[in-house]
Amino acid sequence: MNVLEIKNLSFDYGKNKILKNISLVSKKGTITAVLAPNGTGKTTLFHNILGLHKPTFGNVFVKQKNILELPIPLRAGYVSYVPQEWVSPFNYSVLDVMMMGLTRKMGLFGSPQASDEKIATALMEEIGVLHLKHRGINELSGGQRQMVLLGRALLQDCPLLLLDEPTSHLDIRNQALLFRQLKSQVKKKSLSVLINIHDPNLVSAYADEVYMLKEGENFCNGGVGEVMNEKNLSALYGIDVEVGFINKQPIIRAF
């Protein structure tokens, strides 16, 4: 089942054409990666999906609803988002940050109940951050903070989850921990996840489908084993790329 459908989306910054006729699908229970060189519009694509930018042309459907036509409060029931970086103006506790994911269910003047805290605490234990419950969000390491932001997005309980470069500041251990939890939650909740990422090896290791974008346009797409090959990757990045295999998983290096 398709959760996200992007149809013929284009976006311009004035005279600068950033995205050109992009079409993309993300299915229920899968992680779909957007792979592209720097500066080719990956984050801009995410901002279009979230409604932060209005496409010059095209539409974005989530669960068959045109997300761009929905009021902002209703969009929060369809799409959750983990940004590349998030700096809190206040040193909120980890529990408070997690509880922000329940805001849409509380209403404009609502306040958290004991049952809400119980739900948040249960997820904190599940994703391995319960020991941080009373720590300040600004006191955490990059890996800890990203796990808390993932938890906040999961508590929003949306069918579509967007992650914008979630591993850009993480070491190899924290990358693995984040993706393990993400894959576990995708399976448990049948989520559709769209992830913007630079590292093709992380795509090979954890994604199900991949869309390659080149110069703001669709370049190729398909299953990881199908499209993560030397020909496509070399053409995408404009450099010679070698693809080996470990347990049938593509391992990529440039030379």
GROMACS .gro file of C-alpha atoms in nm:
model
  255
    1MET     CA    1   0.000   0.000   0.000
    2ASN     CA    2   0.135   0.343  -0.099
    3VAL     CA    3   0.141   0.584   0.195
    4LEU     CA    4   0.324   0.869   0.019
    5GLU     CA    5   0.276   0.957  -0.347
    6ILE     CA    6   0.456   1.254  -0.499
    7LYS     CA    7   0.330   1.332  -0.847
    8ASN     CA    8   0.522   1.548  -1.095
    9LEU     CA    9   0.649   1.789  -0.831
   10SER     CA   10   0.853   2.091  -0.933
   11PHE     CA   11   0.983   2.374  -0.717
   12ASP     CA   12   1.165   2.697  -0.800
   13TYR     CA   13   1.345   2.953  -0.587
   14GLY     CA   14   1.268   3.249  -0.810
   15LYS     CA   15   1.445   3.174  -1.136
   16ASN     CA   16   1.639   2.881  -0.988
   17LYS     CA   17   1.474   2.550  -1.071
   18ILE     CA   18   1.550   2.319  -0.777
   19LEU     CA   19   1.316   2.024  -0.827
   20LYS     CA   20   1.199   1.918  -1.171
   21ASN     CA   21   0.903   1.687  -1.220
   22ILE     CA   22   0.978   1.461  -0.923
   23SER     CA   23   0.763   1.150  -0.877
   24LEU     CA   24   0.816   0.920  -0.579
   25VAL     CA   25   0.630   0.654  -0.384
   26SER     CA   26   0.688   0.526  -0.030
   27LYS     CA   27   0.503   0.214   0.081
   28LYS     CA   28   0.366   0.099   0.413
   29GLY     CA   29   0.618  -0.095   0.622
   30THR     CA   30   0.924   0.017   0.425
   31ILE     CA   31   1.219   0.255   0.448
   32THR     CA   32   1.266   0.450   0.126
   33ALA     CA   33   1.589   0.645   0.084
   34VAL     CA   34   1.649   0.958  -0.123
   35LEU     CA   35   2.008   0.948  -0.242
   36ALA     CA   36   2.167   1.240  -0.426
   37PRO     CA   37   2.480   1.457  -0.433
   38ASN     CA   38   2.498   1.766  -0.213
   39GLY     CA   39   2.295   2.065  -0.321
   40THR     CA   40   2.046   1.878  -0.538
   41GLY     CA   41   1.729   1.958  -0.345
   42LYS     CA   42   1.680   1.669  -0.101
   43THR     CA   43   1.592   1.890   0.196
   44THR     CA   44   1.385   2.115  -0.030
   45LEU     CA   45   1.186   1.807  -0.134
   46PHE     CA   46   1.118   1.731   0.233
   47HIS     CA   47   1.005   2.089   0.291
   48ASN     CA   48   0.760   2.053   0.002
   49ILE     CA   49   0.620   1.733   0.152
   50LEU     CA   50   0.576   1.907   0.488
   51GLY     CA   51   0.408   2.206   0.325
   52LEU     CA   52   0.682   2.448   0.432
   53HIS     CA   53   0.727   2.528   0.062
   54LYS     CA   54   0.454   2.534  -0.198
   55PRO     CA   55   0.542   2.341  -0.516
   56THR     CA   56   0.549   2.531  -0.841
   57PHE     CA   57   0.371   2.233  -0.989
   58GLY     CA   58   0.257   1.889  -0.877
   59ASN     CA   59   0.102   1.734  -0.568
   60VAL     CA   60   0.188   1.540  -0.254
   61PHE     CA   61  -0.054   1.274  -0.130
   62VAL     CA   62  -0.034   1.099   0.208
   63LYS     CA   63  -0.287   0.822   0.256
   64GLN     CA   64  -0.459   0.958  -0.056
   65LYS     CA   65  -0.503   1.302   0.100
   66ASN     CA   66  -0.351   1.603  -0.074
   67ILE     CA   67  -0.132   1.714   0.215
   68LEU     CA   68  -0.083   2.062   0.074
   69GLU     CA   69  -0.457   2.132   0.092
   70LEU     CA   70  -0.488   2.035   0.459
   71PRO     CA   71  -0.473   2.293   0.741
   72ILE     CA   72  -0.143   2.277   0.931
   73PRO     CA   73  -0.297   2.120   1.245
   74LEU     CA   74  -0.438   1.834   1.035
   75ARG     CA   75  -0.109   1.773   0.858
   76ALA     CA   76   0.038   1.679   1.196
   77GLY     CA   77  -0.178   1.369   1.186
   78TYR     CA   78  -0.025   1.250   0.860
   79VAL     CA   79   0.345   1.339   0.864
   80SER     CA   80   0.605   1.349   1.142
   81TYR     CA   81   0.956   1.481   1.096
   82VAL     CA   82   1.303   1.433   1.242
   83PRO     CA   83   1.520   1.729   1.132
   84GLN     CA   84   1.892   1.713   1.064
   85GLU     CA   85   1.955   1.949   1.353
   86TRP     CA   86   1.733   2.080   1.629
   87VAL     CA   87   1.852   2.332   1.886
   88SER     CA   88   1.614   2.390   2.173
   89PRO     CA   89   1.588   2.749   2.303
   90PHE     CA   90   1.534   2.602   2.650
   91ASN     CA   91   1.697   2.307   2.817
   92TYR     CA   92   1.377   2.100   2.829
   93SER     CA   93   1.395   1.761   2.994
   94VAL     CA   94   1.403   1.460   2.765
   95LEU     CA   95   1.058   1.364   2.892
   96ASP     CA   96   0.919   1.707   2.799
   97VAL     CA   97   1.069   1.686   2.449
   98MET     CA   98   0.923   1.339   2.399
   99MET     CA   99   0.581   1.459   2.518
  100MET     CA  100   0.583   1.725   2.246
  101GLY     CA  101   0.502   1.441   2.009
  102LEU     CA  102   0.161   1.411   2.176
  103THR     CA  103   0.072   1.779   2.129
  104ARG     CA  104  -0.166   1.725   1.838
  105LYS     CA  105  -0.375   1.484   2.045
  106MET     CA  106  -0.403   1.723   2.342
  107GLY     CA  107  -0.565   2.010   2.155
  108LEU     CA  108  -0.474   2.379   2.161
  109PHE     CA  109  -0.530   2.432   2.532
  110GLY     CA  110  -0.473   2.075   2.649
  111SER     CA  111  -0.210   1.963   2.894
  112PRO     CA  112  -0.037   1.626   2.943
  113GLN     CA  113  -0.211   1.369   3.157
  114ALA     CA  114  -0.064   1.086   3.361
  115SER     CA  115  -0.164   0.847   3.082
  116ASP     CA  116   0.036   1.053   2.831
  117GLU     CA  117   0.347   1.035   3.045
  118LYS     CA  118   0.299   0.660   3.074
  119ILE     CA  119   0.289   0.627   2.695
  120ALA     CA  120   0.600   0.843   2.654
  121THR     CA  121   0.789   0.656   2.925
  122ALA     CA  122   0.706   0.320   2.769
  123LEU     CA  123   0.847   0.432   2.433
  124MET     CA  124   1.155   0.579   2.600
  125GLU     CA  125   1.226   0.240   2.752
  126GLU     CA  126   1.165   0.069   2.418
  127ILE     CA  127   1.412   0.286   2.226
  128GLY     CA  128   1.672   0.287   2.503
  129VAL     CA  129   1.657   0.644   2.638
  130LEU     CA  130   1.464   0.594   2.962
  131HIS     CA  131   1.779   0.656   3.167
  132LEU     CA  132   1.789   1.006   3.014
  133LYS     CA  133   1.434   1.091   3.122
  134HIS     CA  134   1.524   1.383   3.348
  135ARG     CA  135   1.833   1.503   3.160
  136GLY     CA  136   1.823   1.833   2.971
  137ILE     CA  137   1.797   1.796   2.594
  138ASN     CA  138   2.088   2.038   2.543
  139GLU     CA  139   2.311   1.825   2.765
  140LEU     CA  140   2.291   1.516   2.542
  141SER     CA  141   2.531   1.382   2.282
  142GLY     CA  142   2.435   1.394   1.915
  143GLY     CA  143   2.337   1.027   1.914
  144GLN     CA  144   2.125   1.059   2.227
  145ARG     CA  145   1.951   1.368   2.094
  146GLN     CA  146   1.865   1.205   1.762
  147MET     CA  147   1.716   0.905   1.941
  148VAL     CA  148   1.499   1.137   2.152
  149LEU     CA  149   1.384   1.325   1.839
  150LEU     CA  150   1.300   0.993   1.677
  151GLY     CA  151   1.094   0.905   1.985
  152ARG     CA  152   0.912   1.239   1.969
  153ALA     CA  153   0.824   1.178   1.604
  154LEU     CA  154   0.706   0.823   1.677
  155LEU     CA  155   0.476   0.948   1.953
  156GLN     CA  156   0.309   1.174   1.696
  157ASP     CA  157   0.174   0.846   1.556
  158CYS     CA  158   0.162   0.937   1.187
  159PRO     CA  159   0.160   0.696   0.891
  160LEU     CA  160   0.455   0.878   0.729
  161LEU     CA  161   0.785   0.961   0.898
  162LEU     CA  162   1.048   1.185   0.736
  163LEU     CA  163   1.411   1.184   0.852
  164ASP     CA  164   1.643   1.450   0.713
  165GLU     CA  165   2.008   1.339   0.738
  166PRO     CA  166   1.958   1.184   1.084
  167THR     CA  167   2.307   1.032   1.096
  168SER     CA  168   2.514   1.327   0.971
  169HIS     CA  169   2.674   1.389   1.312
  170LEU     CA  170   2.671   1.033   1.446
  171ASP     CA  171   2.953   0.782   1.484
  172ILE     CA  172   2.920   0.430   1.346
  173ARG     CA  173   2.780   0.290   1.672
  174ASN     CA  174   2.507   0.552   1.701
  175GLN     CA  175   2.422   0.515   1.333
  176ALA     CA  176   2.362   0.145   1.389
  177LEU     CA  177   2.159   0.204   1.707
  178LEU     CA  178   1.938   0.461   1.535
  179PHE     CA  179   1.866   0.240   1.235
  180ARG     CA  180   1.804  -0.069   1.447
  181GLN     CA  181   1.539   0.117   1.641
  182LEU     CA  182   1.396   0.268   1.325
  183LYS     CA  183   1.362  -0.071   1.152
  184SER     CA  184   1.205  -0.217   1.466
  185GLN     CA  185   0.944   0.060   1.480
  186VAL     CA  186   0.873   0.037   1.106
  187LYS     CA  187   0.795  -0.330   1.148
  188LYS     CA  188   0.593  -0.283   1.468
  189LYS     CA  189   0.384   0.013   1.349
  190SER     CA  190   0.382  -0.058   0.972
  191LEU     CA  191   0.522   0.289   0.911
  192SER     CA  192   0.627   0.439   0.584
  193VAL     CA  193   0.965   0.608   0.626
  194LEU     CA  194   1.130   0.845   0.381
  195ILE     CA  195   1.491   0.922   0.465
  196ASN     CA  196   1.724   1.179   0.313
  197ILE     CA  197   2.079   1.049   0.344
  198HIS     CA  198   2.426   1.095   0.193
  199ASP     CA  199   2.592   0.765   0.278
  200PRO     CA  200   2.517   0.496   0.014
  201ASN     CA  201   2.641   0.223   0.248
  202LEU     CA  202   2.373   0.312   0.503
  203VAL     CA  203   2.118   0.299   0.222
  204SER     CA  204   2.241  -0.047   0.126
  205ALA     CA  205   2.235  -0.169   0.485
  206TYR     CA  206   1.898  -0.040   0.599
  207ALA     CA  207   1.673   0.084   0.318
  208ASP     CA  208   1.424  -0.120   0.118
  209GLU     CA  209   1.380   0.115  -0.176
  210VAL     CA  210   1.594   0.399  -0.308
  211TYR     CA  211   1.526   0.700  -0.529
  212MET     CA  212   1.832   0.861  -0.683
  213LEU     CA  213   1.801   1.228  -0.777
  214LYS     CA  214   2.043   1.402  -1.010
  215GLU     CA  215   2.036   1.775  -1.083
  216GLY     CA  216   1.692   1.796  -0.920
  217GLU     CA  217   1.534   1.525  -1.134
  218ASN     CA  218   1.447   1.158  -1.097
  219PHE     CA  219   1.750   0.959  -1.207
  220CYS     CA  220   1.657   0.600  -1.119
  221ASN     CA  221   1.471   0.409  -0.851
  222GLY     CA  222   1.395   0.058  -0.731
  223GLY     CA  223   1.494  -0.198  -0.473
  224VAL     CA  224   1.835  -0.151  -0.311
  225GLY     CA  225   1.978  -0.466  -0.469
  226GLU     CA  226   1.847  -0.360  -0.808
  227VAL     CA  227   1.976  -0.004  -0.843
  228MET     CA  228   2.276   0.026  -0.606
  229ASN     CA  229   2.524  -0.077  -0.873
  230GLU     CA  230   2.847   0.066  -1.013
  231LYS     CA  231   2.689   0.209  -1.327
  232ASN     CA  232   2.416   0.404  -1.148
  233LEU     CA  233   2.630   0.526  -0.859
  234SER     CA  234   2.919   0.633  -1.083
  235ALA     CA  235   2.680   0.830  -1.303
  236LEU     CA  236   2.503   0.980  -1.001
  237TYR     CA  237   2.819   1.113  -0.834
  238GLY     CA  238   3.039   1.167  -1.139
  239ILE     CA  239   3.320   0.953  -0.996
  240ASP     CA  240   3.429   0.593  -1.032
  241VAL     CA  241   3.247   0.377  -0.778
  242GLU     CA  242   3.317   0.015  -0.691
  243VAL     CA  243   3.048  -0.211  -0.547
  244GLY     CA  244   3.137  -0.528  -0.357
  245PHE     CA  245   2.913  -0.758  -0.156
  246ILE     CA  246   2.903  -0.895   0.197
  247ASN     CA  247   2.621  -1.143   0.257
  248LYS     CA  248   2.459  -1.017  -0.065
  249GLN     CA  249   2.456  -0.659   0.070
  250PRO     CA  250   2.619  -0.399  -0.159
  251ILE     CA  251   2.925  -0.227  -0.011
  252ILE     CA  252   3.023   0.091  -0.193
  253ARG     CA  253   3.351   0.280  -0.218
  254ALA     CA  254   3.471   0.557  -0.445
  255PHE     CA  255   3.820   0.568  -0.594
   0.00000   0.00000   0.00000
